[in-house]
Tab-separated table of C-alpha atoms in Angstrom:
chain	number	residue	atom	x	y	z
A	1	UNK	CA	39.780	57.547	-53.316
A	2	UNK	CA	41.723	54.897	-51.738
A	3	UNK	CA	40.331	50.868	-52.652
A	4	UNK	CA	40.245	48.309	-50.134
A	5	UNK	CA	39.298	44.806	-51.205
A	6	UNK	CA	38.019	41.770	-50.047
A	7	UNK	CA	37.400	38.349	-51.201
A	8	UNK	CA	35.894	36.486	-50.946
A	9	UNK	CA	32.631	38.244	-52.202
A	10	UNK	CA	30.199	35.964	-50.742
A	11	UNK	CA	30.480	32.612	-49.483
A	12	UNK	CA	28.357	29.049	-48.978
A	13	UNK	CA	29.413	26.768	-46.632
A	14	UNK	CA	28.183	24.167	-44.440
A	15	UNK	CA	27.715	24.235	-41.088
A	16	UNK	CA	30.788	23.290	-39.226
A	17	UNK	CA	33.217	24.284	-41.574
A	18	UNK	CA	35.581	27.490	-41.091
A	19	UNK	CA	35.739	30.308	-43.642
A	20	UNK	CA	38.412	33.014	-44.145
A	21	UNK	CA	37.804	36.486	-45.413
A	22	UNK	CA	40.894	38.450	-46.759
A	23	UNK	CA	40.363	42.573	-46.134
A	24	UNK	CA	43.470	44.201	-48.234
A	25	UNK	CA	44.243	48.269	-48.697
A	26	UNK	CA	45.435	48.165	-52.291
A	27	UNK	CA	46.991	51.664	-52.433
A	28	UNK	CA	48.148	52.558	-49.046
A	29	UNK	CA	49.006	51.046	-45.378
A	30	UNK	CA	47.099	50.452	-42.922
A	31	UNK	CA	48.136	49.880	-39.744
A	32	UNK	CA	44.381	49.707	-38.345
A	33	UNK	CA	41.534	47.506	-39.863
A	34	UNK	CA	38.046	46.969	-38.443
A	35	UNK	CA	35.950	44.263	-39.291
A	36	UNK	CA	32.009	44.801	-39.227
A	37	UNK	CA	28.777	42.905	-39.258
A	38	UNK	CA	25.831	44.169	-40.898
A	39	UNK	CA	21.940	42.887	-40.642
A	40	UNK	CA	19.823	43.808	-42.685
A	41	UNK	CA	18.161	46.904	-42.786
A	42	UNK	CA	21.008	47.834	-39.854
A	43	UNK	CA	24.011	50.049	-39.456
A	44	UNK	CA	27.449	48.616	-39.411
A	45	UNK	CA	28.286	46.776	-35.948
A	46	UNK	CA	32.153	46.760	-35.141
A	47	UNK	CA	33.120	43.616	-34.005
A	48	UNK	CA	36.921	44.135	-33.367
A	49	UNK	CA	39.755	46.309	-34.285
A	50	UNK	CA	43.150	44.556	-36.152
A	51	UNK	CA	46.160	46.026	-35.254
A	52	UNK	CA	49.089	45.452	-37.395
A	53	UNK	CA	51.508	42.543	-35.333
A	54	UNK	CA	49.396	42.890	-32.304
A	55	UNK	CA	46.190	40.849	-31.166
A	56	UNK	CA	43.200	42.282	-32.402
A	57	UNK	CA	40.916	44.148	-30.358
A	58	UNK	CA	37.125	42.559	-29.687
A	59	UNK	CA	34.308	44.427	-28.921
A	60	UNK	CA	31.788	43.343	-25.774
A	61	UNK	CA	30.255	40.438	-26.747
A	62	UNK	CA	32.133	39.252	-29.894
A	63	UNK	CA	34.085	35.969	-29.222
A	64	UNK	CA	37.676	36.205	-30.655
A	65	UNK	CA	37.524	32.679	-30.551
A	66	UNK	CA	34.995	32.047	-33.301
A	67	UNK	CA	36.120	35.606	-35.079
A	68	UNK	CA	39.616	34.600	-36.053
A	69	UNK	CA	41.715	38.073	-36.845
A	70	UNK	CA	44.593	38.294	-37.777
A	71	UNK	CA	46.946	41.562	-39.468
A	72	UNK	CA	49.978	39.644	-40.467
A	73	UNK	CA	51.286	42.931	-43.113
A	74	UNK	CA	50.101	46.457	-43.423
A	75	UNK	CA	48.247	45.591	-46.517
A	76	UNK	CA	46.375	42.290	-45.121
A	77	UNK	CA	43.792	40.929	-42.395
A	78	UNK	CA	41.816	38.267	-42.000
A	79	UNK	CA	38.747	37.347	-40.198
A	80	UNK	CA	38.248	33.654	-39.920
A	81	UNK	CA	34.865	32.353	-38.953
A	82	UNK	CA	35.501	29.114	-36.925
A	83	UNK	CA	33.142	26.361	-37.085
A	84	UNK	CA	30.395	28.297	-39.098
A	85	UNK	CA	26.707	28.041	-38.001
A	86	UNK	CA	23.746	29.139	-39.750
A	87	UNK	CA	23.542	32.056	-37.137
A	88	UNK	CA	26.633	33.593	-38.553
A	89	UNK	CA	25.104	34.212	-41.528
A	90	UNK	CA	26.008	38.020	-42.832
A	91	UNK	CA	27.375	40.942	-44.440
A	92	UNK	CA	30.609	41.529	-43.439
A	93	UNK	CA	32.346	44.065	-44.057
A	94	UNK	CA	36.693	45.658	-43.232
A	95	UNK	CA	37.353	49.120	-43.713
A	96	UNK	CA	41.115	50.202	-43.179
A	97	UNK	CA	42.034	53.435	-41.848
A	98	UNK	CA	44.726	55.231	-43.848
A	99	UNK	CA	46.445	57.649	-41.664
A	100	UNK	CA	47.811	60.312	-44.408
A	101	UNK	CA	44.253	60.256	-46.162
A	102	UNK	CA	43.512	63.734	-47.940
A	103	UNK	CA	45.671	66.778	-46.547
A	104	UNK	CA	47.723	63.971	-44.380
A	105	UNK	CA	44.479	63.405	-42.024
A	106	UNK	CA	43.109	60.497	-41.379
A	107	UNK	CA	40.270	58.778	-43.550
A	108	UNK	CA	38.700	55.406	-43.148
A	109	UNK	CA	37.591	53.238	-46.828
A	110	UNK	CA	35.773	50.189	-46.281
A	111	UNK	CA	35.756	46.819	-48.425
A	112	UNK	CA	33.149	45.869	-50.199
A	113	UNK	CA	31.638	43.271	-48.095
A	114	UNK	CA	31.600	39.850	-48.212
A	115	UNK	CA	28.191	37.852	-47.933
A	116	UNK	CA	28.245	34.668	-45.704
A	117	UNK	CA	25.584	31.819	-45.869
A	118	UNK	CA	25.866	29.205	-43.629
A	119	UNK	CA	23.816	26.468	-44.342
B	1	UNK	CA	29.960	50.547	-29.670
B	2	UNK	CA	29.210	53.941	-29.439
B	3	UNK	CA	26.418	54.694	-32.480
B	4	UNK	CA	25.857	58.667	-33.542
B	5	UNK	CA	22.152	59.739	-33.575
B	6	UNK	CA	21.148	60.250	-37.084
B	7	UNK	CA	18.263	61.775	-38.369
B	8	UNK	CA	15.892	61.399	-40.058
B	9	UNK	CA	15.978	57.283	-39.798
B	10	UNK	CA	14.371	57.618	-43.628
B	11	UNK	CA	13.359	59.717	-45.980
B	12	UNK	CA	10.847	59.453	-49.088
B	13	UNK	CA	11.388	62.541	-51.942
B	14	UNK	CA	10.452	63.485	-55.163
B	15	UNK	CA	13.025	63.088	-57.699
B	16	UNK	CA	14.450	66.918	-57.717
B	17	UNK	CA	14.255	67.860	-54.227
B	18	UNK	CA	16.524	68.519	-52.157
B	19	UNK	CA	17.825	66.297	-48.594
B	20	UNK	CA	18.686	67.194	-45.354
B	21	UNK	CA	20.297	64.956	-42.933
B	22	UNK	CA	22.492	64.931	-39.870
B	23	UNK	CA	24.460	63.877	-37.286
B	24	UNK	CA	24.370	64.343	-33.251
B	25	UNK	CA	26.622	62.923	-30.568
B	26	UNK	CA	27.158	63.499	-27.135
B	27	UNK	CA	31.035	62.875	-27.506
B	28	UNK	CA	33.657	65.148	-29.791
B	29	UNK	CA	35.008	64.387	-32.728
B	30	UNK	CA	38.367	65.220	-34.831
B	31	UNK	CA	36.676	64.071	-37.657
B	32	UNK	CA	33.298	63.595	-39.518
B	33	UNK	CA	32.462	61.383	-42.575
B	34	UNK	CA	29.713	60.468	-44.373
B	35	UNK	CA	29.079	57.610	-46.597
B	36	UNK	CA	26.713	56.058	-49.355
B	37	UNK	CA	25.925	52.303	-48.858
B	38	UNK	CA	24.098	50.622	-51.650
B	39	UNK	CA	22.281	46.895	-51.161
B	40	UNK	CA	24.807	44.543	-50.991
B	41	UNK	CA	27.723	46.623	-51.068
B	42	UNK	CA	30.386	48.126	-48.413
B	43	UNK	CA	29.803	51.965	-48.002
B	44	UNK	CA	31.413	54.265	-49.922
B	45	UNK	CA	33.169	57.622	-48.548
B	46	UNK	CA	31.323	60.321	-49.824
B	47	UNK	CA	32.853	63.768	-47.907
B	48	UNK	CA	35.700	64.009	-45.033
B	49	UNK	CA	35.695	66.940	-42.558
B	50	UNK	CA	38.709	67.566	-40.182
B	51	UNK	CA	38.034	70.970	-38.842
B	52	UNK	CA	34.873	72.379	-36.729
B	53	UNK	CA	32.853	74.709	-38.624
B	54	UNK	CA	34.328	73.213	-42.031
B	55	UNK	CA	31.662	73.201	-45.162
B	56	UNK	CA	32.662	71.122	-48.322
B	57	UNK	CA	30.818	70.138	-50.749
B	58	UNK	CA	31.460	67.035	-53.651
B	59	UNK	CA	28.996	68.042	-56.489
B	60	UNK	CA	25.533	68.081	-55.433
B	61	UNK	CA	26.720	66.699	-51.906
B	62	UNK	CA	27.331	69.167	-49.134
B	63	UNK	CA	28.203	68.686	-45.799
B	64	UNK	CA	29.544	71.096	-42.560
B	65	UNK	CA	31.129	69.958	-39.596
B	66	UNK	CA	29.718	71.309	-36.580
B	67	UNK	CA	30.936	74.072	-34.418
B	68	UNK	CA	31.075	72.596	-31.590
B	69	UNK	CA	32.544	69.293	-33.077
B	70	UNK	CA	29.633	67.078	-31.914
B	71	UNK	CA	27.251	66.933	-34.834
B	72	UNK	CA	27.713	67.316	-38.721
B	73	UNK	CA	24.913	67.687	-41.541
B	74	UNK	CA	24.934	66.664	-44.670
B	75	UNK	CA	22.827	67.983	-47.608
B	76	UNK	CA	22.041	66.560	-51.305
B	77	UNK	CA	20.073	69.195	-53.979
B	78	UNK	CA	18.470	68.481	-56.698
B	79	UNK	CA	18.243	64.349	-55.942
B	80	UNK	CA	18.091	62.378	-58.532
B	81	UNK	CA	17.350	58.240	-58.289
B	82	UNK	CA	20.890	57.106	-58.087
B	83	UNK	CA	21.012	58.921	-54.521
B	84	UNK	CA	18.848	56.163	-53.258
B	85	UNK	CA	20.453	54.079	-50.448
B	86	UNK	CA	21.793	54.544	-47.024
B	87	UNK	CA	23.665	57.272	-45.806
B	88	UNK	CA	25.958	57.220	-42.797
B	89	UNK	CA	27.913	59.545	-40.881
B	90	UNK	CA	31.031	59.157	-38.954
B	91	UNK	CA	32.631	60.462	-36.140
B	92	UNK	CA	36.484	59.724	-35.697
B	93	UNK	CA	38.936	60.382	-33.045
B	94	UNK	CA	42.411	58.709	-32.723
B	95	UNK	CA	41.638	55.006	-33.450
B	96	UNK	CA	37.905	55.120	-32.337
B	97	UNK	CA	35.410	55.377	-34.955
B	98	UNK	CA	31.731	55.622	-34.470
B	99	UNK	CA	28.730	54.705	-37.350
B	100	UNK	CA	25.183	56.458	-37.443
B	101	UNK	CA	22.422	54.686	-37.242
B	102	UNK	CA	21.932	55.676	-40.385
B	103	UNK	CA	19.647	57.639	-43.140
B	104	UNK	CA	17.408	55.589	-45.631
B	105	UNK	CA	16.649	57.688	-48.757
B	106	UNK	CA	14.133	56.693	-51.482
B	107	UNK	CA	13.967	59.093	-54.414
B	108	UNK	CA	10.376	59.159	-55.968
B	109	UNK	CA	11.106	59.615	-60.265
C-alpha cells in the first residue's frame, strides 16, 4: 500500500517553544491531508483538513493559531505547534488521501504518528 | 467530528477464535475502511470497500460493506496474537472522512 511519513517520530521540548511536524505521501499526491490527535486509549480526533495552496480547514474548537498547517506541495504538510504547553502533549498523527487509490477510488494512509512531550 | 458507532468497544478471545466487529452510522457512505492501530503507531489500512453490498476479504480478514451503505462489518478467523490492537472503521464521502470509536481486541494464547 501507499507510505506516508512523518518525522519527526516523537519529540521533547520545553514549554514555550514551537515544534514542527512534517506529514509527506512518499508514492503518490495528495491534494488532501488531515492531521489528528489521539489520547490514549481514544479514537483519532480530526483537528483540521490541509488543502494543497489553500488555508487549512479547522475543526470546532481547534485553534489554527496554535495548530500551524500548512500544504506548501502535494507531497508535504506541516503542523506547527506554537508555543508548546504541557497540555499539548500527544499522538499525532496525518493521513493523506490519495485520490486514484486501488481501482482509481479513493483511499486514505495515515503516517505513523509522531509523539509530543511537552515538558 | 462525526464518529461511526462501533461495536463491540472491546473484545477478549482465545487465541483461534474467530472476531466479529462492525460499523453503524446514521449518514451514507461511498466508502468503508477499516484499519489496525498498534500502541504507538499510526493505523494501518487493512481492507477498502467502494460499493454497497461489496465482501472482500485480505487473508484471514473479511469485511462487507453494507447494503444500505450505512454500516460495514468486519470479521477475523482463526485469531492469532498478532491481531491484538485496535481496529477502526471508516466511512468516506468526497473529502469527509469519519473514524469509529473503535474495537479493542486482546487475543488470549
Amino acid at each position: 500500500g501507499a507510505v506516508v511519513s512523518q518525522h519527526p517520530s516523537w519529540v521533547i521540548c520545553k514549554s514555550g517553544t514551537s515544534v514542527k511536524i512534517e506529514c509527506r505521501s512518499l508514492d503518490f499526491q495528495a491534494t488532501t491531508m488531515f492531521w489528528y490527535r489521539q489520547f490514549p486509549k481514544q479514537s483519532l480526533m480530526l483537528m483540521a483538513t490541509s488543502n494543497e495552496g489553500s488555508k487549512a480547514t479547522y475543526e470546532q474548537g481547534v485553534e489554527k493559531d496554535k495548530f500551524l498547517i500548512n500544504h506548501a506541495s502535494l507531497t508535504l504538510s506541516t503542523l506547527t505547534v506554537t508555543s508548546a504547553h504541557p497540555e499539548d502533549s500527544s499522538f499525532y498523527i496525518c493521513s493523506a488521501r490519495d485520490p486514484g487509490g486501488a481501482g482509481g477510488l479513493a483511499t486514505q494512509y495515515f503516517g505513523p504518528g509522531t509523539r509530543l512531550l511537552v515538558l | 467530528g462525526q464518529q461511526l458507532n462501533q461495536s463491540p468497544q472491546s473484545m477478549f478471545i482465545q487465541e483461534g477464535e474467530d472476531v466479529s466487529m462492525n460499523c453503524t452510522s446514521s449518514s451514507i457512505f461511498n466508502t468503508w475502511l477499516w484499519y489496525k492501530q498498534d500502541p504507538g503507531e499510526g493505523p494501518v489500512l487493512l481492507i477498502a470497500l467502494y460499493k454497497a453490498g461489496e465482501l472482500t476479504s485480505n487473508g484471514r480478514l473479511t469485511a462487507q460493506f453494507g447494503i444500505t451503505r450505512k454500516d460495514s462489518f468486519l470479521n477475523i478467523s482463526a485469531s492469532i496474537p498478532s491481531d491484538v490492537g485496535i481496529y477502526f472503521c471508516a466511512g468516506q464521502t468526497g473529502n469527509q472522512f469519519y473514524f469509529g470509536t473503535g474495537t479493542s481486541l486482546t487475543v488470549i494464547p
